[in-house]
mmCIF file of C-alpha atoms in Angstrom:
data_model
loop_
_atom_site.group_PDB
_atom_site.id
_atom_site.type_symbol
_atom_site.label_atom_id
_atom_site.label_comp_id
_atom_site.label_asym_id
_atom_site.label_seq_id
_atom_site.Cartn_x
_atom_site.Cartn_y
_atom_site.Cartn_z
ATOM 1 C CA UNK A 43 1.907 26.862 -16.417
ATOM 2 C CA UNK A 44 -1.246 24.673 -16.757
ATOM 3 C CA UNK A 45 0.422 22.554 -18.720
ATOM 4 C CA UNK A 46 3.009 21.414 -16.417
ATOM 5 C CA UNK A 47 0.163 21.439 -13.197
ATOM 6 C CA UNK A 48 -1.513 18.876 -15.078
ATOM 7 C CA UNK A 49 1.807 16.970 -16.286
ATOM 8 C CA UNK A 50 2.251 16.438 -12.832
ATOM 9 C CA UNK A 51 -0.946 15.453 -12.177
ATOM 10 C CA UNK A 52 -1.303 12.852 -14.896
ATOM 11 C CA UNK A 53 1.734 11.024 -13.213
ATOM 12 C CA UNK A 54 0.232 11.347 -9.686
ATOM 13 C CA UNK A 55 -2.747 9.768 -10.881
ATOM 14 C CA UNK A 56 -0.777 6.878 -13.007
ATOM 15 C CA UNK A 57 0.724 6.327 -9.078
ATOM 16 C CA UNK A 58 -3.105 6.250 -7.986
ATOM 17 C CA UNK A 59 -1.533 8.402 -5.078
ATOM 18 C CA UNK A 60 -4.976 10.284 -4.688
ATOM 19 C CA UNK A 61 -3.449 11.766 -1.105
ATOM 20 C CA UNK A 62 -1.136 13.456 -3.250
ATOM 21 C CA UNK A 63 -3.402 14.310 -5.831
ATOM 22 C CA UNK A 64 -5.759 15.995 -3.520
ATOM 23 C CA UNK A 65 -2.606 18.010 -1.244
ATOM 24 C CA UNK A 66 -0.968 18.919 -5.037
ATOM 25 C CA UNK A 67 -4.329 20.789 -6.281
ATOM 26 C CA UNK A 68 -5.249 22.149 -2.830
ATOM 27 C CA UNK A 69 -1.559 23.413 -2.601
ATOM 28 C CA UNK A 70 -1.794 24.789 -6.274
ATOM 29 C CA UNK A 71 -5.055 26.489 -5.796
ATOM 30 C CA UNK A 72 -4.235 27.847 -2.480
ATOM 31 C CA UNK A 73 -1.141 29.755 -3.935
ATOM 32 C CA UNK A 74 -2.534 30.802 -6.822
ATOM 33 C CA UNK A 75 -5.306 32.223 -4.285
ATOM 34 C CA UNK A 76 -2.394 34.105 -1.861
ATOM 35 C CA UNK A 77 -0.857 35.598 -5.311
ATOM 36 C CA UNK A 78 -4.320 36.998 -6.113
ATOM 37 C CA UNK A 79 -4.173 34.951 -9.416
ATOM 38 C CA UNK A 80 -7.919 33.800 -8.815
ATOM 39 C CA UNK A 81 -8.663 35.996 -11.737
ATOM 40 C CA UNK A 82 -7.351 33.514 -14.239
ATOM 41 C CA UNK A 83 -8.835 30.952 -16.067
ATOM 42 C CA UNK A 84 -6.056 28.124 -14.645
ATOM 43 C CA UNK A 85 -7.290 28.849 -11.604
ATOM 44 C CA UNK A 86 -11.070 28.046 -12.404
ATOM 45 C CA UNK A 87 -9.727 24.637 -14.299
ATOM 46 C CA UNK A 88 -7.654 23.596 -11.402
ATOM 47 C CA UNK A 89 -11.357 24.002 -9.527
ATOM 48 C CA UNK A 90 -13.285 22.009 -12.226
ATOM 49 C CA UNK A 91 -10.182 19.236 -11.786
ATOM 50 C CA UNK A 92 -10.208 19.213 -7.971
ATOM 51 C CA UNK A 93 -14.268 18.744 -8.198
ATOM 52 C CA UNK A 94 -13.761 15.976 -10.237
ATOM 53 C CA UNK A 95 -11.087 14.482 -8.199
ATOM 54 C CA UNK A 96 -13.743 14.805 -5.191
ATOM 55 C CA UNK A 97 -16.513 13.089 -7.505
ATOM 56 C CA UNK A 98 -14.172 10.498 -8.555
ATOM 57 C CA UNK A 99 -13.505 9.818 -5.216
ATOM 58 C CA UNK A 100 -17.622 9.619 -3.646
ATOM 59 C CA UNK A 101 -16.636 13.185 -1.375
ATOM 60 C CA UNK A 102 -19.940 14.289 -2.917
ATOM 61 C CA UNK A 103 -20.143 17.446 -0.913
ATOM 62 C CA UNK A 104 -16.892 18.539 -1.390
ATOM 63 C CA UNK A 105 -16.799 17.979 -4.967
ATOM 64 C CA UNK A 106 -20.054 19.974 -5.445
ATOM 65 C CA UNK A 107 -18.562 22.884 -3.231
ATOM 66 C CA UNK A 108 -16.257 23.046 -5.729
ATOM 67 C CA UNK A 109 -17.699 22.923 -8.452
ATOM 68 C CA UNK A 110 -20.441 25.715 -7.560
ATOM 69 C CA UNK A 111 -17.238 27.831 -6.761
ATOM 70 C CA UNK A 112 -15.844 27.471 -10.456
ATOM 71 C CA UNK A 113 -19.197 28.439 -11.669
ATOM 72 C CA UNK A 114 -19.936 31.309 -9.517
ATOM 73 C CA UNK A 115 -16.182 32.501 -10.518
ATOM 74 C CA UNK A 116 -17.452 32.428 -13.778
ATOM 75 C CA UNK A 117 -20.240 34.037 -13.419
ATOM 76 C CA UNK A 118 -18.262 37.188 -11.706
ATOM 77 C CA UNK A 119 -16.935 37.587 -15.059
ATOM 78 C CA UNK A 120 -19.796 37.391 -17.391
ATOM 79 C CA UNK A 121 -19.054 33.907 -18.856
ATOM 80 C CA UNK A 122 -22.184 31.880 -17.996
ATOM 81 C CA UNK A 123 -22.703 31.489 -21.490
ATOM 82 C CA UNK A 124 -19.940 30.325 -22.245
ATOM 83 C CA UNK A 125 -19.213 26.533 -23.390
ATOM 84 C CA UNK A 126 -16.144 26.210 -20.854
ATOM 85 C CA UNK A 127 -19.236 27.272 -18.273
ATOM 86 C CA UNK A 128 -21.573 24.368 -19.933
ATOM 87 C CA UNK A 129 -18.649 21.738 -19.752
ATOM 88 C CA UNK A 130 -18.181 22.733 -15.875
ATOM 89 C CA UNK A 131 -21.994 22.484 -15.643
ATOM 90 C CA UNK A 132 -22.074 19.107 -17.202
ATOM 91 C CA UNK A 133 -19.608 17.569 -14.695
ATOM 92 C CA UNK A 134 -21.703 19.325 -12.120
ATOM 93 C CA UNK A 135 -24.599 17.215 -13.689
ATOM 94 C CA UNK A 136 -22.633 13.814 -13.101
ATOM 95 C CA UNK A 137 -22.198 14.659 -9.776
ATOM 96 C CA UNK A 138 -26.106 14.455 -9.126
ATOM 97 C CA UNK A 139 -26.133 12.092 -11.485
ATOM 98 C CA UNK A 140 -23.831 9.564 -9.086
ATOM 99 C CA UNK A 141 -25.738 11.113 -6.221
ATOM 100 C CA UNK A 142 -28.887 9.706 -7.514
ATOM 101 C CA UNK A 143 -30.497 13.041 -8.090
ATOM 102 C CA UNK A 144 -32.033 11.775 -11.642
ATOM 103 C CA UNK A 145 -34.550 15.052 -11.791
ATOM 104 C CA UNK A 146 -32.222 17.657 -11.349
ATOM 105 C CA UNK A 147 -29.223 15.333 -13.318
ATOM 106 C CA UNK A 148 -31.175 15.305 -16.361
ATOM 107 C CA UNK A 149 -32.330 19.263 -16.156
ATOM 108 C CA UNK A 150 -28.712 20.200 -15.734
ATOM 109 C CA UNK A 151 -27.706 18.250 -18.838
ATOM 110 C CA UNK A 152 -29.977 19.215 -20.647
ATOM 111 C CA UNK A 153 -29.210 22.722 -20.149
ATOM 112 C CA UNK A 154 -25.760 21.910 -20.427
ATOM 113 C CA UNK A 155 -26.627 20.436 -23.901
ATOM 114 C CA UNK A 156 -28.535 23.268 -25.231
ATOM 115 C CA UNK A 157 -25.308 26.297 -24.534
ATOM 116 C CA UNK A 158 -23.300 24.145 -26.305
ATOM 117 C CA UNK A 159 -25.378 24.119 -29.454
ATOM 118 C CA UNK A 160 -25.842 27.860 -29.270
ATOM 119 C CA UNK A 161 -22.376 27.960 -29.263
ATOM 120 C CA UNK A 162 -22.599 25.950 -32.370
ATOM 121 C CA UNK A 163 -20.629 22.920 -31.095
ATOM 122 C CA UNK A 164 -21.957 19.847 -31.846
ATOM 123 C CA UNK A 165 -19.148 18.635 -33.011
ATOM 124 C CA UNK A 166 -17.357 18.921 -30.024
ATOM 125 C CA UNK A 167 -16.315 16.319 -27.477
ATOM 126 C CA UNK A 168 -17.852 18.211 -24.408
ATOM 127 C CA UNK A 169 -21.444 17.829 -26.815
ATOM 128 C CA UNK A 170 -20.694 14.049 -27.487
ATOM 129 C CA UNK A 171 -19.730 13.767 -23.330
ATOM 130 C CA UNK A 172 -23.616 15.374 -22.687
ATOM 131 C CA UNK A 173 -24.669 12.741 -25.303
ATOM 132 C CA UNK A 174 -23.173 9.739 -23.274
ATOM 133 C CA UNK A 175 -24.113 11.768 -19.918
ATOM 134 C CA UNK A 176 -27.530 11.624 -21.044
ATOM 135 C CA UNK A 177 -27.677 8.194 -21.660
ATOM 136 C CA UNK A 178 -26.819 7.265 -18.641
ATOM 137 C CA UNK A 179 -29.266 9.841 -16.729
ATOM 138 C CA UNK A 180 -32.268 7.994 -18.549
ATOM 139 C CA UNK A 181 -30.820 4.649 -17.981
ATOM 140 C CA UNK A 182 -31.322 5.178 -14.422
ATOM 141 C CA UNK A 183 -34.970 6.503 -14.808
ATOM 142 C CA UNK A 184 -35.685 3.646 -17.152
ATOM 143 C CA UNK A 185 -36.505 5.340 -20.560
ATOM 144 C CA UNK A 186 -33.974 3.256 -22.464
ATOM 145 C CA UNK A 187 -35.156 4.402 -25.573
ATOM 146 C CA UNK A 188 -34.109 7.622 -25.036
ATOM 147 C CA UNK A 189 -31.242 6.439 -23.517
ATOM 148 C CA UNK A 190 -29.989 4.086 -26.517
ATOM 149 C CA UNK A 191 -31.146 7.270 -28.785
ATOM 150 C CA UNK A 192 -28.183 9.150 -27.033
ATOM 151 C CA UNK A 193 -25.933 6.553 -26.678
ATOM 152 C CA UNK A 194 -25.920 6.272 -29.982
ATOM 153 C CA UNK A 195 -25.596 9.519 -31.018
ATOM 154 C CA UNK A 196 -22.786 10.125 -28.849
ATOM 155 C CA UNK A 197 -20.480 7.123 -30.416
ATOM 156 C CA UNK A 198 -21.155 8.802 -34.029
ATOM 157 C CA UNK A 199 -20.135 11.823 -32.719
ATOM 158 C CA UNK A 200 -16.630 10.457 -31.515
ATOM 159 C CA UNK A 201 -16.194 7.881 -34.219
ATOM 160 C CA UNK A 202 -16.480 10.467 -36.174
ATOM 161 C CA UNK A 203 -13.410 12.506 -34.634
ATOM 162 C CA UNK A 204 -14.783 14.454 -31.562
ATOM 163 C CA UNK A 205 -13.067 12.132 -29.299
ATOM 164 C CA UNK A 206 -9.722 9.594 -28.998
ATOM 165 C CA UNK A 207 -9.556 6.513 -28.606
ATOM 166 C CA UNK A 208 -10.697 5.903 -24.835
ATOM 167 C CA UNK A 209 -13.370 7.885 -25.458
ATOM 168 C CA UNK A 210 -15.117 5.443 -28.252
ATOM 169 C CA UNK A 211 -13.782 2.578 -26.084
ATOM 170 C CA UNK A 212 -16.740 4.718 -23.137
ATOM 171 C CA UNK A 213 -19.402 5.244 -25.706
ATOM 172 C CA UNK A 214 -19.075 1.789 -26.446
ATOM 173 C CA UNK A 215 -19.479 0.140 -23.488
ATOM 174 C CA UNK A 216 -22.135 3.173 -22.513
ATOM 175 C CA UNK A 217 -24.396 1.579 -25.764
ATOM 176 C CA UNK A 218 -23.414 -1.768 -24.804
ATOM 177 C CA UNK A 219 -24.881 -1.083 -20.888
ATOM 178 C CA UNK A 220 -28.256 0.360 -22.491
ATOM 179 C CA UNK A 221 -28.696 -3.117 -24.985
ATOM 180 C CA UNK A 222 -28.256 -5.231 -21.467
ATOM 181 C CA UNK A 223 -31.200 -3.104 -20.138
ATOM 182 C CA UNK A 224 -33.102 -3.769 -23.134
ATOM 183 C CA UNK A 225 -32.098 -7.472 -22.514
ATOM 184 C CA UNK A 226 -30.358 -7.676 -26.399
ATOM 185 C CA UNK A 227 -27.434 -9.476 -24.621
ATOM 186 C CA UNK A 228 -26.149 -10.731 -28.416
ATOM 187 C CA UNK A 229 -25.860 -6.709 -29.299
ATOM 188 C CA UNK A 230 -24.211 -5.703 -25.838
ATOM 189 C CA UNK A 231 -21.640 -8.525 -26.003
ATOM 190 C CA UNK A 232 -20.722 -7.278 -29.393
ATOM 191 C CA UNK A 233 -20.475 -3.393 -28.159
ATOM 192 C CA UNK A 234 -18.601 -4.396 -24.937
ATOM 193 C CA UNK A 235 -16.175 -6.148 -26.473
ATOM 194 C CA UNK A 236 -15.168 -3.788 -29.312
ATOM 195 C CA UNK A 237 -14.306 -1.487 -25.940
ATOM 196 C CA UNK A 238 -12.681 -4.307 -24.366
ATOM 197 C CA UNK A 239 -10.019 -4.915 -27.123
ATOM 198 C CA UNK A 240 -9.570 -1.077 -27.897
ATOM 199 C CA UNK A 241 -8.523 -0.631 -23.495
ATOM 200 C CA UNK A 242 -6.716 -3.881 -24.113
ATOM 201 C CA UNK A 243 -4.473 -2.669 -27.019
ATOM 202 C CA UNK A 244 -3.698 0.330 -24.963
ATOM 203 C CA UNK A 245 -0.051 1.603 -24.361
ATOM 204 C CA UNK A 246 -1.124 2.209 -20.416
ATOM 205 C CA UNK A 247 -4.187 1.563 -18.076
ATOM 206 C CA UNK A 248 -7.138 3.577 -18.632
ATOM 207 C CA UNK A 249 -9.529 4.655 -15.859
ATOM 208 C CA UNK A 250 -12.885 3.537 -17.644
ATOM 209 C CA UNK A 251 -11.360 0.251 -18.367
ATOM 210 C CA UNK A 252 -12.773 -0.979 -14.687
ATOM 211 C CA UNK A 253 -16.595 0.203 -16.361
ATOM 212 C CA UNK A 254 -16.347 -2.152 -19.564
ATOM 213 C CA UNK A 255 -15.411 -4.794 -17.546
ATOM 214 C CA UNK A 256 -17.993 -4.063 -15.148
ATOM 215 C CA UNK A 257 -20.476 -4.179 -17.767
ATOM 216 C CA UNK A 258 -18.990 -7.477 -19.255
ATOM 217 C CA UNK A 259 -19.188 -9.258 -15.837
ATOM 218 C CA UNK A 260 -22.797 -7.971 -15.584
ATOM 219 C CA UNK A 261 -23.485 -9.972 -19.035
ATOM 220 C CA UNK A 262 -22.168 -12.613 -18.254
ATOM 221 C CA UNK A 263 -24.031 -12.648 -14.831
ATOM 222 C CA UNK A 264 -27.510 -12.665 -16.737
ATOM 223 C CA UNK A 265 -25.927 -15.467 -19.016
ATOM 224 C CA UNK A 266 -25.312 -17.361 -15.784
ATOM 225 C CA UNK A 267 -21.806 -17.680 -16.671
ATOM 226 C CA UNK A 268 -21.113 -16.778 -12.625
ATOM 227 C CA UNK A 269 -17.285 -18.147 -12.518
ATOM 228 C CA UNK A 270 -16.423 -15.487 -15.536
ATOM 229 C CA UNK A 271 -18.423 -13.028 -14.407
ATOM 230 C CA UNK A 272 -16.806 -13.317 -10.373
ATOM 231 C CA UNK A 273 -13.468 -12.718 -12.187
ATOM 232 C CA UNK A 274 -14.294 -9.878 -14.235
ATOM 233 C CA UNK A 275 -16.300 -8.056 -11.143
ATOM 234 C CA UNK A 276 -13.343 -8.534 -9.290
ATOM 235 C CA UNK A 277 -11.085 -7.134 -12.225
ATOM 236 C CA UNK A 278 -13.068 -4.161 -12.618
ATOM 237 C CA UNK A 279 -12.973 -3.802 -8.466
ATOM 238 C CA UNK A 280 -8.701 -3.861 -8.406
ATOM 239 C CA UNK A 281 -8.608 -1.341 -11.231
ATOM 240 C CA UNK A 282 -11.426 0.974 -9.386
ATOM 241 C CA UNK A 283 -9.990 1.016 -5.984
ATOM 242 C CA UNK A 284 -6.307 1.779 -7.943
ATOM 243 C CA UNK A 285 -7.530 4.565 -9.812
ATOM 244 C CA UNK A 286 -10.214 6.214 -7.244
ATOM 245 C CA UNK A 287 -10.203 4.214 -3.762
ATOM 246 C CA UNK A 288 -13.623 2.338 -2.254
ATOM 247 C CA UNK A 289 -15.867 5.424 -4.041
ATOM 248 C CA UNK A 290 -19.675 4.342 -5.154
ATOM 249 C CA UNK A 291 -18.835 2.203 -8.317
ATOM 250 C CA UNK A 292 -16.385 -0.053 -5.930
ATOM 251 C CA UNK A 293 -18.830 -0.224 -3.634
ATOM 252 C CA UNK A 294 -21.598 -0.853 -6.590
ATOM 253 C CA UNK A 295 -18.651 -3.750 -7.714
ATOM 254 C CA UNK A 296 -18.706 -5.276 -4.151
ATOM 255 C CA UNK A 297 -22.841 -5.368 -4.162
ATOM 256 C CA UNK A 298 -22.479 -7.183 -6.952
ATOM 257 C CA UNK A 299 -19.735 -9.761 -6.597
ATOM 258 C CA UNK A 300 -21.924 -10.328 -3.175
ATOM 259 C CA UNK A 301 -25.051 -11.308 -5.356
ATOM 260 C CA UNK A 302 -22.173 -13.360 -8.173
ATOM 261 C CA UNK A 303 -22.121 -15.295 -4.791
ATOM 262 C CA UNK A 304 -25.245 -15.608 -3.794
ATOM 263 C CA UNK A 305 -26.062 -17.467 -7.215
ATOM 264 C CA UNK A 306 -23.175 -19.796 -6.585
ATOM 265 C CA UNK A 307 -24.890 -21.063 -3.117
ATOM 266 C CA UNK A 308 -21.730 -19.142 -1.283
ATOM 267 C CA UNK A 309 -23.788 -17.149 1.336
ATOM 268 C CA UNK A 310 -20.573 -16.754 3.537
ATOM 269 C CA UNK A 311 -19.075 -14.910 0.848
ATOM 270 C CA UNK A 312 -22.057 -13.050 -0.402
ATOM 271 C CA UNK A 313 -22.563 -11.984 3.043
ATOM 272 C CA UNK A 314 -18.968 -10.922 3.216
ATOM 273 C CA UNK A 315 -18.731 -8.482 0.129
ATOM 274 C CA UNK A 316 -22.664 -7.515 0.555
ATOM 275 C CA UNK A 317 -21.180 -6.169 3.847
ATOM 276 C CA UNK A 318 -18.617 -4.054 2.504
ATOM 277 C CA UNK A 319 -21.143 -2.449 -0.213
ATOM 278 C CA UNK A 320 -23.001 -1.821 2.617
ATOM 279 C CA UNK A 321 -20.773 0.031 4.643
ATOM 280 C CA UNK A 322 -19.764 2.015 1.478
ATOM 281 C CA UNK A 323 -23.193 2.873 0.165
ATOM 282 C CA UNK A 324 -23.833 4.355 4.343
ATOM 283 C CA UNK A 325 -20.980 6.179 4.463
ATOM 284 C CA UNK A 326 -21.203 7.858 0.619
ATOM 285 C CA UNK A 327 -24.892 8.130 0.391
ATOM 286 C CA UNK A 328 -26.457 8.263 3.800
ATOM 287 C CA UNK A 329 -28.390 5.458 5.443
ATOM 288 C CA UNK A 330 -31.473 6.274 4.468
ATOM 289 C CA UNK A 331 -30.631 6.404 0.599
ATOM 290 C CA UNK A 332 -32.678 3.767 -1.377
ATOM 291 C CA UNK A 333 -29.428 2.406 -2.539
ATOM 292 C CA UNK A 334 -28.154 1.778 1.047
ATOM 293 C CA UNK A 335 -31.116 0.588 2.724
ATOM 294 C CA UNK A 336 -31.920 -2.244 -0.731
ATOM 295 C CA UNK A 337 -28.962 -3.387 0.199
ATOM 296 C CA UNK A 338 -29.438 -3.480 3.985
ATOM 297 C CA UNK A 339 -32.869 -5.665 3.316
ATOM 298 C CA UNK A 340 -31.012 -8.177 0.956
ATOM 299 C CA UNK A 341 -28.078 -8.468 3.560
ATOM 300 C CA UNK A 342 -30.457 -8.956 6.256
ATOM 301 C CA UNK A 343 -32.857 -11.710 4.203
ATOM 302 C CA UNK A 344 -29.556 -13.966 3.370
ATOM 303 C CA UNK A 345 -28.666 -13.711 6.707
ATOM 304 C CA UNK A 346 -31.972 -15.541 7.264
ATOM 305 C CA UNK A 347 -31.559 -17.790 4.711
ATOM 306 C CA UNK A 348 -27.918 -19.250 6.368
ATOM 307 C CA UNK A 349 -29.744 -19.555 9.398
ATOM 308 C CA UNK A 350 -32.083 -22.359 8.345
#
């Protein structure tokens, strides 16, 4: 049965239909629900799936409702111990992670981290995902030391048979974000290209692929290289909005192809995109959010600047 739910799925999401991704797992849960099924593990995946759908797509609140009601299912049944129970935890720990909730993002992983090695799987994909997860958690509260360590860790992990192909193409271009922090642009360019030419050699679009180019465009940004950079922002903005619609790393995209333009002496245009991160980063995060109002301050001082 799961099998064929998530057949169906797969080609839903290849459409980048995401109305009828969201009706097809509401539908699904909702009968399984009415037939009293919500007893079964399916039906706690199909929650775990439809939480991530919700994350993918910035409906923060929804997507941590839930995911709290997968856990607390689990719970009910004694498996809180239990790695499926860690890997629902960790993607409850990217959620705060994309809401900006570093403290509680890196506590959750963490925890995450340490049932899965009772459980004696360190070889596992889910422990290489915490890995990568980590990485990224410290990247945003600037240990980059720690975050490399992980990074690092977690490619091993999967180049050593945890993980497919995609999945070294992430870690990849996960290390390869970390070395542009720690401003070793000859070592990132190296990492993100490896990922580039593994998504490239793909048989069909992968969802990360919009990340690596992302992270390539940000390169080339600090290289000053602003006319490959634009086109590789705006690359990694077509295959975001066709995979998950105008959620926080499109709007993240947008913020930046607004200050691509800024650097080119295009204030029109960086005025134009910096609006539409703007309105994004309101409407996901909340005006008040640091993210929304740096952005609001930088709109408002180039506006000043194409008034002189």
């Amino acid at each position: 049965m799961l099998q064929g739910i998530f057949d169906k799925l797969d080609a839903l999401y290849a459409e980048g239909n995401n109305d009828a991704v969201e009706s097809f797992l509401l539908t699904t849960i909702s009968v399984m629900e009415g037939n009293a099924e919500d007893e079964r593990s399916e039906y706690v995946s199909l929650l775990n799936e439809l939480a991530g759908f919700y994350r993918g797509v910035s409906r923060y609140a929804e997507s941590a409702e839930a995911f709290s009601k997968a856990l607390l299912q689990m719970e009910k049944h004694g498996a809180s111990g239990s790695p499926a129970y860690a890997k629902i935890l960790l993607n409850l720990a990217g959620l705060f992670r994309l809401m900006g909730d570093s403290e509680q993002t890196v506590t959750l992983f963490l925890r995450a981290k340490e049932m899965l090695e009772a459980s004696e799987l360190r070889d596992d994909y889910a422990y290489a995902s915490v890995l990568n997860n980590l990485s990224l958690a410290y990247q945003e509260t600037g240990d980059y030391d720690k975050a490399y360590d992980y990074a690092k860790q977690g490619l091993d992990l999967i180049r050593a048979g945890a993980g497919e192909e995609h999945e070294v193409a992430t870690a990849l271009n996960n290390l390869a974000a970390v070395r542009i922090r720690q401003k070793d642009y000859d070592g990132a360019e190296k990492l993100v290209s490896e990922a580039l030419e593994l998504y490239k050699n793909m048989g069909e679009e992968n969802v990360h692929h919009a990340a690596a180019l992302s992270t390539y465009a940000t390169l080339l940004f600090v290289k000053r290289d602003y006319a490959a950079a634009l086109k590789n922002y705006e690359a990694s903005l077509a295959l975001t909005e066709r995979f998950f619609g105008q959620n926080i790393e499109y709007a993240t995209t947008e913020r930046n192809i607004a200050a691509v333009y800024e650097a080119l002496g295009d204030i029109d245009n960086a005025l134009r995109h910096g609006a539409v991160a703007l309105e994004l980063l309101q409407g996901i995060l909340g005006e008040e959010h640091d993210r929304a109002r740096e952005c609001k301050f930088w709109l408002m001082k180039l506006e000043s600047r194409r008034g002189k």
